[in-house]
Amino acid sequence: MSDPKFVDENRDPKSMTGEDDKDVEALARPYPVGTNEELDDVSVQKGDLLGQEHTDPVLNAKMHLVNDAIDEIGFTGYHWKLFVLNGFGYAVDSLILLIQSIIATQAAYEFNPSFTRGMTIAVYVGMLTGALFWGLTADIIGRKFAFNFSLLICSIFAIVAGASPNWYVLGLFVCLSAFGGGGNLVLDTAVFLEYLPSKNQWLVTLMAAWWGLGQLVAGLFAWAFLPNYSCDSVETCTYENNKGWRYVWYANGALVFVMSIARITVIKLRETPKFLIGEGKDEQVIETLQFIANKYNRPCSLTLERLQACGVTGAANGIGLDVHAKSRFSFKEVGVHLKGLFASRKLGLSTSLIWFSWLLIGLAYPLYNVFLPTYLATRGAEFGEQSQSVYWRNYAIANLCSIPSPVLAGYMCRSPWFWGRRGTMIIGALVTMAFFFAYTQNIYYGTLYAYTPEVLPSAHRGTGNGIAIGLNRVMGILSAVIATVADTSTPVPIYICAALYIVMAAVACAFPYEPMGRRSS
């Protein structure tokens, strides 16, 4: 069989008429089920990252046209708004995670619980269930609902957490707040990525700087309230003299509430074109792209006729895969999306290695933070004056140092000198290990956050990303258990964590896809 003609991604989209339309139509022509020889020859330009996986040639052809249209429109003010508003989700995830650790000691003084690490488990359980719930629903009903409401849920329970009457209720509200905040993180990268022109995809890595900003805000609120409104011990602690941790929840919850309102009022998000393509809603795809193009006076030559000429996506065309089960709200629906993440050998390898990487860093990151303070204290480390004010000031300054790493990672992942995303993760992991974590770990973390959605197929991106982050949260729960039963003064866990980063570098070497210079599907 002769090679099919391809749509030239370097040609002006306005010139793609006549014979080019026939090329796309020929590309998407359905073959009989099971004719693998024909399927092996059906692909789109190598510029589309997953375009040659042959899971659905019609969907690949349509995705190629949508990518062309997004590139033709270019980067607009709409994308800047998404960068900021989606960045809120990054910030809130780190904010909620740090707040529970910041206030845990003071809340324990007041409530005197039998299990002091309960808040850590509560926040990770909430983030685990949130990642899975919002990730799956994003592939079932779309990205828009989670984008609009997950932060609102987070903010409500964060505010209520400040009024908790006992340790158990506090744990419940922390868990529910994390359910909204942690689940939102699954959508931040997906929504932003699915609107971005290909040359700007590196901004998904840069967006991790918002994670550091969230840590900084948490540290600043702790510095503002805890030194002056906290008790010193269980014996002296009362509700009246220990309101600092409650003020921290109130302030952070109010800030997240403002962010959630901004998401609804500033952007008025439309469903992403790449999700709509998988749903077969070609008319809405054109409407969304034309809306952005018209609003910012940009060209968009893609028409409904050109999309429809490619054929019908999914099982209806005889060769594609279903993107949904007969009943969307069923276990079979989950199976469909899991199957889609392993639709080819290469895609299955990529998915497995990504999930394994999230497991590794999910264990190394919290374990290091759990064991390091005790390890340093038992080795005679001197920190000088340790008043509450100085302590929380230094804490805020230290968190400020977590912002530059994602900025550096954003530069590295777009530069051929650092071998793209995979090279950035390799370098980030090894440098982190060499410097014994410092704040260079955010180079690897930030790049992995961006890399994960880039190499997942759009129809199953929410599920794959949700499971990845969910596995990370499972290891966070495990770290709290380990810290409870293990000797925190031994150096062994520190060295194990460093060794895990070597393994992460090796896994990054084995990733089969490199997104630099390629367009996500």
PDB file of C-alpha atoms in Angstrom, residues 258-415:
ATOM      1  CA  VAL A 258     -11.978  35.063  46.037  1.00  0.00           C
ATOM      2  CA  MET A 259      -9.984  32.916  43.577  1.00  0.00           C
ATOM      3  CA  SER A 260     -12.981  30.661  42.942  1.00  0.00           C
ATOM      4  CA  ILE A 261     -15.246  33.637  42.219  1.00  0.00           C
ATOM      5  CA  ALA A 262     -12.629  35.067  39.850  1.00  0.00           C
ATOM      6  CA  ARG A 263     -12.642  31.793  37.921  1.00  0.00           C
ATOM      7  CA  ILE A 264     -16.379  32.054  37.305  1.00  0.00           C
ATOM      8  CA  THR A 265     -16.537  35.773  36.533  1.00  0.00           C
ATOM      9  CA  VAL A 266     -13.258  36.628  34.770  1.00  0.00           C
ATOM     10  CA  ILE A 267     -12.886  33.848  32.225  1.00  0.00           C
ATOM     11  CA  LYS A 268     -16.340  32.239  31.782  1.00  0.00           C
ATOM     12  CA  LEU A 269     -14.588  29.104  30.568  1.00  0.00           C
ATOM     13  CA  ARG A 270     -15.863  27.271  27.512  1.00  0.00           C
ATOM     14  CA  GLU A 271     -15.363  23.540  27.190  1.00  0.00           C
ATOM     15  CA  THR A 272     -11.971  22.740  25.653  1.00  0.00           C
ATOM     16  CA  PRO A 273     -11.942  22.040  21.885  1.00  0.00           C
ATOM     17  CA  LYS A 274      -9.960  18.825  22.293  1.00  0.00           C
ATOM     18  CA  PHE A 275     -12.495  17.374  24.710  1.00  0.00           C
ATOM     19  CA  LEU A 276     -15.321  18.359  22.355  1.00  0.00           C
ATOM     20  CA  ILE A 277     -13.589  16.683  19.405  1.00  0.00           C
ATOM     21  CA  GLY A 278     -13.502  13.395  21.298  1.00  0.00           C
ATOM     22  CA  GLU A 279     -17.212  13.814  22.029  1.00  0.00           C
ATOM     23  CA  GLY A 280     -17.966  14.300  18.328  1.00  0.00           C
ATOM     24  CA  LYS A 281     -19.261  17.858  18.902  1.00  0.00           C
ATOM     25  CA  ASP A 282     -17.669  19.432  15.859  1.00  0.00           C
ATOM     26  CA  GLU A 283     -20.051  22.406  15.791  1.00  0.00           C
ATOM     27  CA  GLN A 284     -19.100  23.444  19.322  1.00  0.00           C
ATOM     28  CA  VAL A 285     -15.406  23.095  18.468  1.00  0.00           C
ATOM     29  CA  ILE A 286     -15.771  25.597  15.626  1.00  0.00           C
ATOM     30  CA  GLU A 287     -17.891  27.907  17.787  1.00  0.00           C
ATOM     31  CA  THR A 288     -15.279  27.977  20.584  1.00  0.00           C
ATOM     32  CA  LEU A 289     -12.316  28.545  18.282  1.00  0.00           C
ATOM     33  CA  GLN A 290     -14.133  31.229  16.296  1.00  0.00           C
ATOM     34  CA  PHE A 291     -15.154  32.960  19.541  1.00  0.00           C
ATOM     35  CA  ILE A 292     -11.510  33.295  20.650  1.00  0.00           C
ATOM     36  CA  ALA A 293     -10.356  34.311  17.173  1.00  0.00           C
ATOM     37  CA  ASN A 294     -13.027  36.998  16.818  1.00  0.00           C
ATOM     38  CA  LYS A 295     -12.559  38.355  20.343  1.00  0.00           C
ATOM     39  CA  TYR A 296      -8.823  38.889  19.841  1.00  0.00           C
ATOM     40  CA  ASN A 297      -8.947  39.681  16.112  1.00  0.00           C
ATOM     41  CA  ARG A 298      -7.009  36.575  15.087  1.00  0.00           C
ATOM     42  CA  PRO A 299      -7.407  34.409  11.973  1.00  0.00           C
ATOM     43  CA  CYS A 300      -9.085  30.990  12.149  1.00  0.00           C
ATOM     44  CA  SER A 301      -9.633  29.249   8.820  1.00  0.00           C
ATOM     45  CA  LEU A 302     -10.943  25.940  10.186  1.00  0.00           C
ATOM     46  CA  THR A 303     -14.512  25.234   9.075  1.00  0.00           C
ATOM     47  CA  LEU A 304     -17.145  22.738  10.130  1.00  0.00           C
ATOM     48  CA  GLU A 305     -17.089  21.207   6.653  1.00  0.00           C
ATOM     49  CA  ARG A 306     -13.388  20.399   6.910  1.00  0.00           C
ATOM     50  CA  LEU A 307     -13.853  18.712  10.287  1.00  0.00           C
ATOM     51  CA  GLN A 308     -16.856  16.709   9.125  1.00  0.00           C
ATOM     52  CA  ALA A 309     -14.991  15.652   5.988  1.00  0.00           C
ATOM     53  CA  CYS A 310     -12.649  13.645   8.204  1.00  0.00           C
ATOM     54  CA  GLY A 311     -15.479  11.314   9.207  1.00  0.00           C
ATOM     55  CA  VAL A 312     -16.983  10.268  12.528  1.00  0.00           C
ATOM     56  CA  THR A 313     -14.883   9.637  15.620  1.00  0.00           C
ATOM     57  CA  GLY A 314     -15.287   6.590  17.828  1.00  0.00           C
ATOM     58  CA  ALA A 315     -16.711   3.151  17.081  1.00  0.00           C
ATOM     59  CA  ALA A 316     -19.214   4.554  14.584  1.00  0.00           C
ATOM     60  CA  ASN A 317     -16.520   4.723  11.901  1.00  0.00           C
ATOM     61  CA  GLY A 318     -15.740   1.022  12.153  1.00  0.00           C
ATOM     62  CA  ILE A 319     -12.108   1.301  13.253  1.00  0.00           C
ATOM     63  CA  GLY A 320     -11.981   3.660  16.200  1.00  0.00           C
ATOM     64  CA  LEU A 321     -12.306   3.076  19.899  1.00  0.00           C
ATOM     65  CA  ASP A 322     -15.218   4.143  22.047  1.00  0.00           C
ATOM     66  CA  VAL A 323     -14.374   6.994  24.399  1.00  0.00           C
ATOM     67  CA  HIS A 324     -17.359   6.158  26.625  1.00  0.00           C
ATOM     68  CA  ALA A 325     -19.244   3.123  27.868  1.00  0.00           C
ATOM     69  CA  LYS A 326     -22.990   2.735  27.203  1.00  0.00           C
ATOM     70  CA  SER A 327     -23.595   4.135  30.670  1.00  0.00           C
ATOM     71  CA  ARG A 328     -21.201   6.964  31.474  1.00  0.00           C
ATOM     72  CA  PHE A 329     -21.717   6.666  35.221  1.00  0.00           C
ATOM     73  CA  SER A 330     -20.602   3.057  35.593  1.00  0.00           C
ATOM     74  CA  PHE A 331     -17.516   0.983  36.283  1.00  0.00           C
ATOM     75  CA  LYS A 332     -17.366   0.124  32.587  1.00  0.00           C
ATOM     76  CA  GLU A 333     -16.793   3.812  31.891  1.00  0.00           C
ATOM     77  CA  VAL A 334     -13.677   3.690  34.069  1.00  0.00           C
ATOM     78  CA  GLY A 335     -12.554   0.593  32.180  1.00  0.00           C
ATOM     79  CA  VAL A 336     -12.963   2.366  28.853  1.00  0.00           C
ATOM     80  CA  HIS A 337     -10.700   5.208  29.930  1.00  0.00           C
ATOM     81  CA  LEU A 338      -8.126   2.857  31.447  1.00  0.00           C
ATOM     82  CA  LYS A 339      -8.080   0.866  28.225  1.00  0.00           C
ATOM     83  CA  GLY A 340      -7.579   4.074  26.276  1.00  0.00           C
ATOM     84  CA  LEU A 341      -4.419   4.821  28.274  1.00  0.00           C
ATOM     85  CA  PHE A 342      -2.954   1.484  27.140  1.00  0.00           C
ATOM     86  CA  ALA A 343      -4.296   1.519  23.570  1.00  0.00           C
ATOM     87  CA  SER A 344      -0.838   0.808  22.127  1.00  0.00           C
ATOM     88  CA  ARG A 345       2.318  -0.738  23.490  1.00  0.00           C
ATOM     89  CA  LYS A 346       4.195   2.565  23.448  1.00  0.00           C
ATOM     90  CA  LEU A 347       1.337   4.484  25.057  1.00  0.00           C
ATOM     91  CA  GLY A 348       0.961   1.788  27.712  1.00  0.00           C
ATOM     92  CA  LEU A 349       4.682   1.967  28.528  1.00  0.00           C
ATOM     93  CA  SER A 350       4.462   5.741  28.787  1.00  0.00           C
ATOM     94  CA  THR A 351       1.437   5.606  31.103  1.00  0.00           C
ATOM     95  CA  SER A 352       3.073   2.997  33.359  1.00  0.00           C
ATOM     96  CA  LEU A 353       6.336   4.924  33.698  1.00  0.00           C
ATOM     97  CA  ILE A 354       4.501   8.174  34.445  1.00  0.00           C
ATOM     98  CA  TRP A 355       2.484   6.535  37.208  1.00  0.00           C
ATOM     99  CA  PHE A 356       5.635   4.937  38.612  1.00  0.00           C
ATOM    100  CA  SER A 357       7.352   8.345  38.689  1.00  0.00           C
ATOM    101  CA  TRP A 358       4.449   9.828  40.627  1.00  0.00           C
ATOM    102  CA  LEU A 359       4.698   6.974  43.136  1.00  0.00           C
ATOM    103  CA  LEU A 360       8.415   7.594  43.650  1.00  0.00           C
ATOM    104  CA  ILE A 361       8.231  11.338  44.168  1.00  0.00           C
ATOM    105  CA  GLY A 362       5.066  10.902  46.245  1.00  0.00           C
ATOM    106  CA  LEU A 363       7.124   8.929  48.743  1.00  0.00           C
ATOM    107  CA  ALA A 364      10.411  10.834  48.575  1.00  0.00           C
ATOM    108  CA  TYR A 365       9.026  14.364  48.926  1.00  0.00           C
ATOM    109  CA  PRO A 366       6.969  14.014  52.159  1.00  0.00           C
ATOM    110  CA  LEU A 367       9.345  11.514  53.794  1.00  0.00           C
ATOM    111  CA  TYR A 368      12.235  13.916  53.417  1.00  0.00           C
ATOM    112  CA  ASN A 369      10.257  16.748  54.993  1.00  0.00           C
ATOM    113  CA  VAL A 370       9.141  14.468  57.834  1.00  0.00           C
ATOM    114  CA  PHE A 371      12.573  13.096  58.726  1.00  0.00           C
ATOM    115  CA  LEU A 372      14.884  16.037  58.068  1.00  0.00           C
ATOM    116  CA  PRO A 373      13.944  18.271  61.058  1.00  0.00           C
ATOM    117  CA  THR A 374      14.374  15.475  63.606  1.00  0.00           C
ATOM    118  CA  TYR A 375      17.555  14.263  61.917  1.00  0.00           C
ATOM    119  CA  LEU A 376      19.121  17.736  62.096  1.00  0.00           C
ATOM    120  CA  ALA A 377      18.008  18.242  65.701  1.00  0.00           C
ATOM    121  CA  THR A 378      19.573  14.962  66.818  1.00  0.00           C
ATOM    122  CA  ARG A 379      22.831  15.928  65.066  1.00  0.00           C
ATOM    123  CA  GLY A 380      23.158  19.134  67.083  1.00  0.00           C
ATOM    124  CA  ALA A 381      22.037  21.612  64.444  1.00  0.00           C
ATOM    125  CA  GLU A 382      21.820  25.137  65.824  1.00  0.00           C
ATOM    126  CA  PHE A 383      19.270  27.528  64.358  1.00  0.00           C
ATOM    127  CA  GLY A 384      19.937  30.600  66.527  1.00  0.00           C
ATOM    128  CA  GLU A 385      17.016  32.557  67.939  1.00  0.00           C
ATOM    129  CA  GLN A 386      13.825  30.559  67.641  1.00  0.00           C
ATOM    130  CA  SER A 387      11.023  32.878  68.697  1.00  0.00           C
ATOM    131  CA  GLN A 388       7.684  32.230  67.009  1.00  0.00           C
ATOM    132  CA  SER A 389       8.023  35.360  64.893  1.00  0.00           C
ATOM    133  CA  VAL A 390      11.528  34.531  63.679  1.00  0.00           C
ATOM    134  CA  TYR A 391      10.620  30.902  63.081  1.00  0.00           C
ATOM    135  CA  TRP A 392       7.643  31.698  60.838  1.00  0.00           C
ATOM    136  CA  ARG A 393       9.507  34.521  59.115  1.00  0.00           C
ATOM    137  CA  ASN A 394      12.248  32.088  58.157  1.00  0.00           C
ATOM    138  CA  TYR A 395       9.606  29.574  57.093  1.00  0.00           C
ATOM    139  CA  ALA A 396       8.066  32.130  54.685  1.00  0.00           C
ATOM    140  CA  ILE A 397      11.497  33.060  53.295  1.00  0.00           C
ATOM    141  CA  ALA A 398      12.356  29.402  52.738  1.00  0.00           C
ATOM    142  CA  ASN A 399       9.098  28.880  50.831  1.00  0.00           C
ATOM    143  CA  LEU A 400       9.907  31.900  48.672  1.00  0.00           C
ATOM    144  CA  CYS A 401      12.894  29.907  47.403  1.00  0.00           C
ATOM    145  CA  SER A 402      10.552  27.329  45.839  1.00  0.00           C
ATOM    146  CA  ILE A 403       9.350  29.767  43.159  1.00  0.00           C
ATOM    147  CA  PRO A 404      12.488  30.121  40.954  1.00  0.00           C
ATOM    148  CA  SER A 405      12.883  26.377  40.267  1.00  0.00           C
ATOM    149  CA  PRO A 406       9.763  26.038  38.057  1.00  0.00           C
ATOM    150  CA  VAL A 407      10.794  29.224  36.227  1.00  0.00           C
ATOM    151  CA  LEU A 408      14.174  27.632  35.527  1.00  0.00           C
ATOM    152  CA  ALA A 409      12.441  24.381  34.535  1.00  0.00           C
ATOM    153  CA  GLY A 410      10.227  26.294  32.092  1.00  0.00           C
ATOM    154  CA  TYR A 411      13.336  27.659  30.366  1.00  0.00           C
ATOM    155  CA  MET A 412      15.135  24.317  30.379  1.00  0.00           C
ATOM    156  CA  CYS A 413      12.252  22.245  28.985  1.00  0.00           C
ATOM    157  CA  ARG A 414      12.012  24.385  25.831  1.00  0.00           C
ATOM    158  CA  SER A 415      15.752  24.445  25.190  1.00  0.00           C
TER     159      SER A 415
END
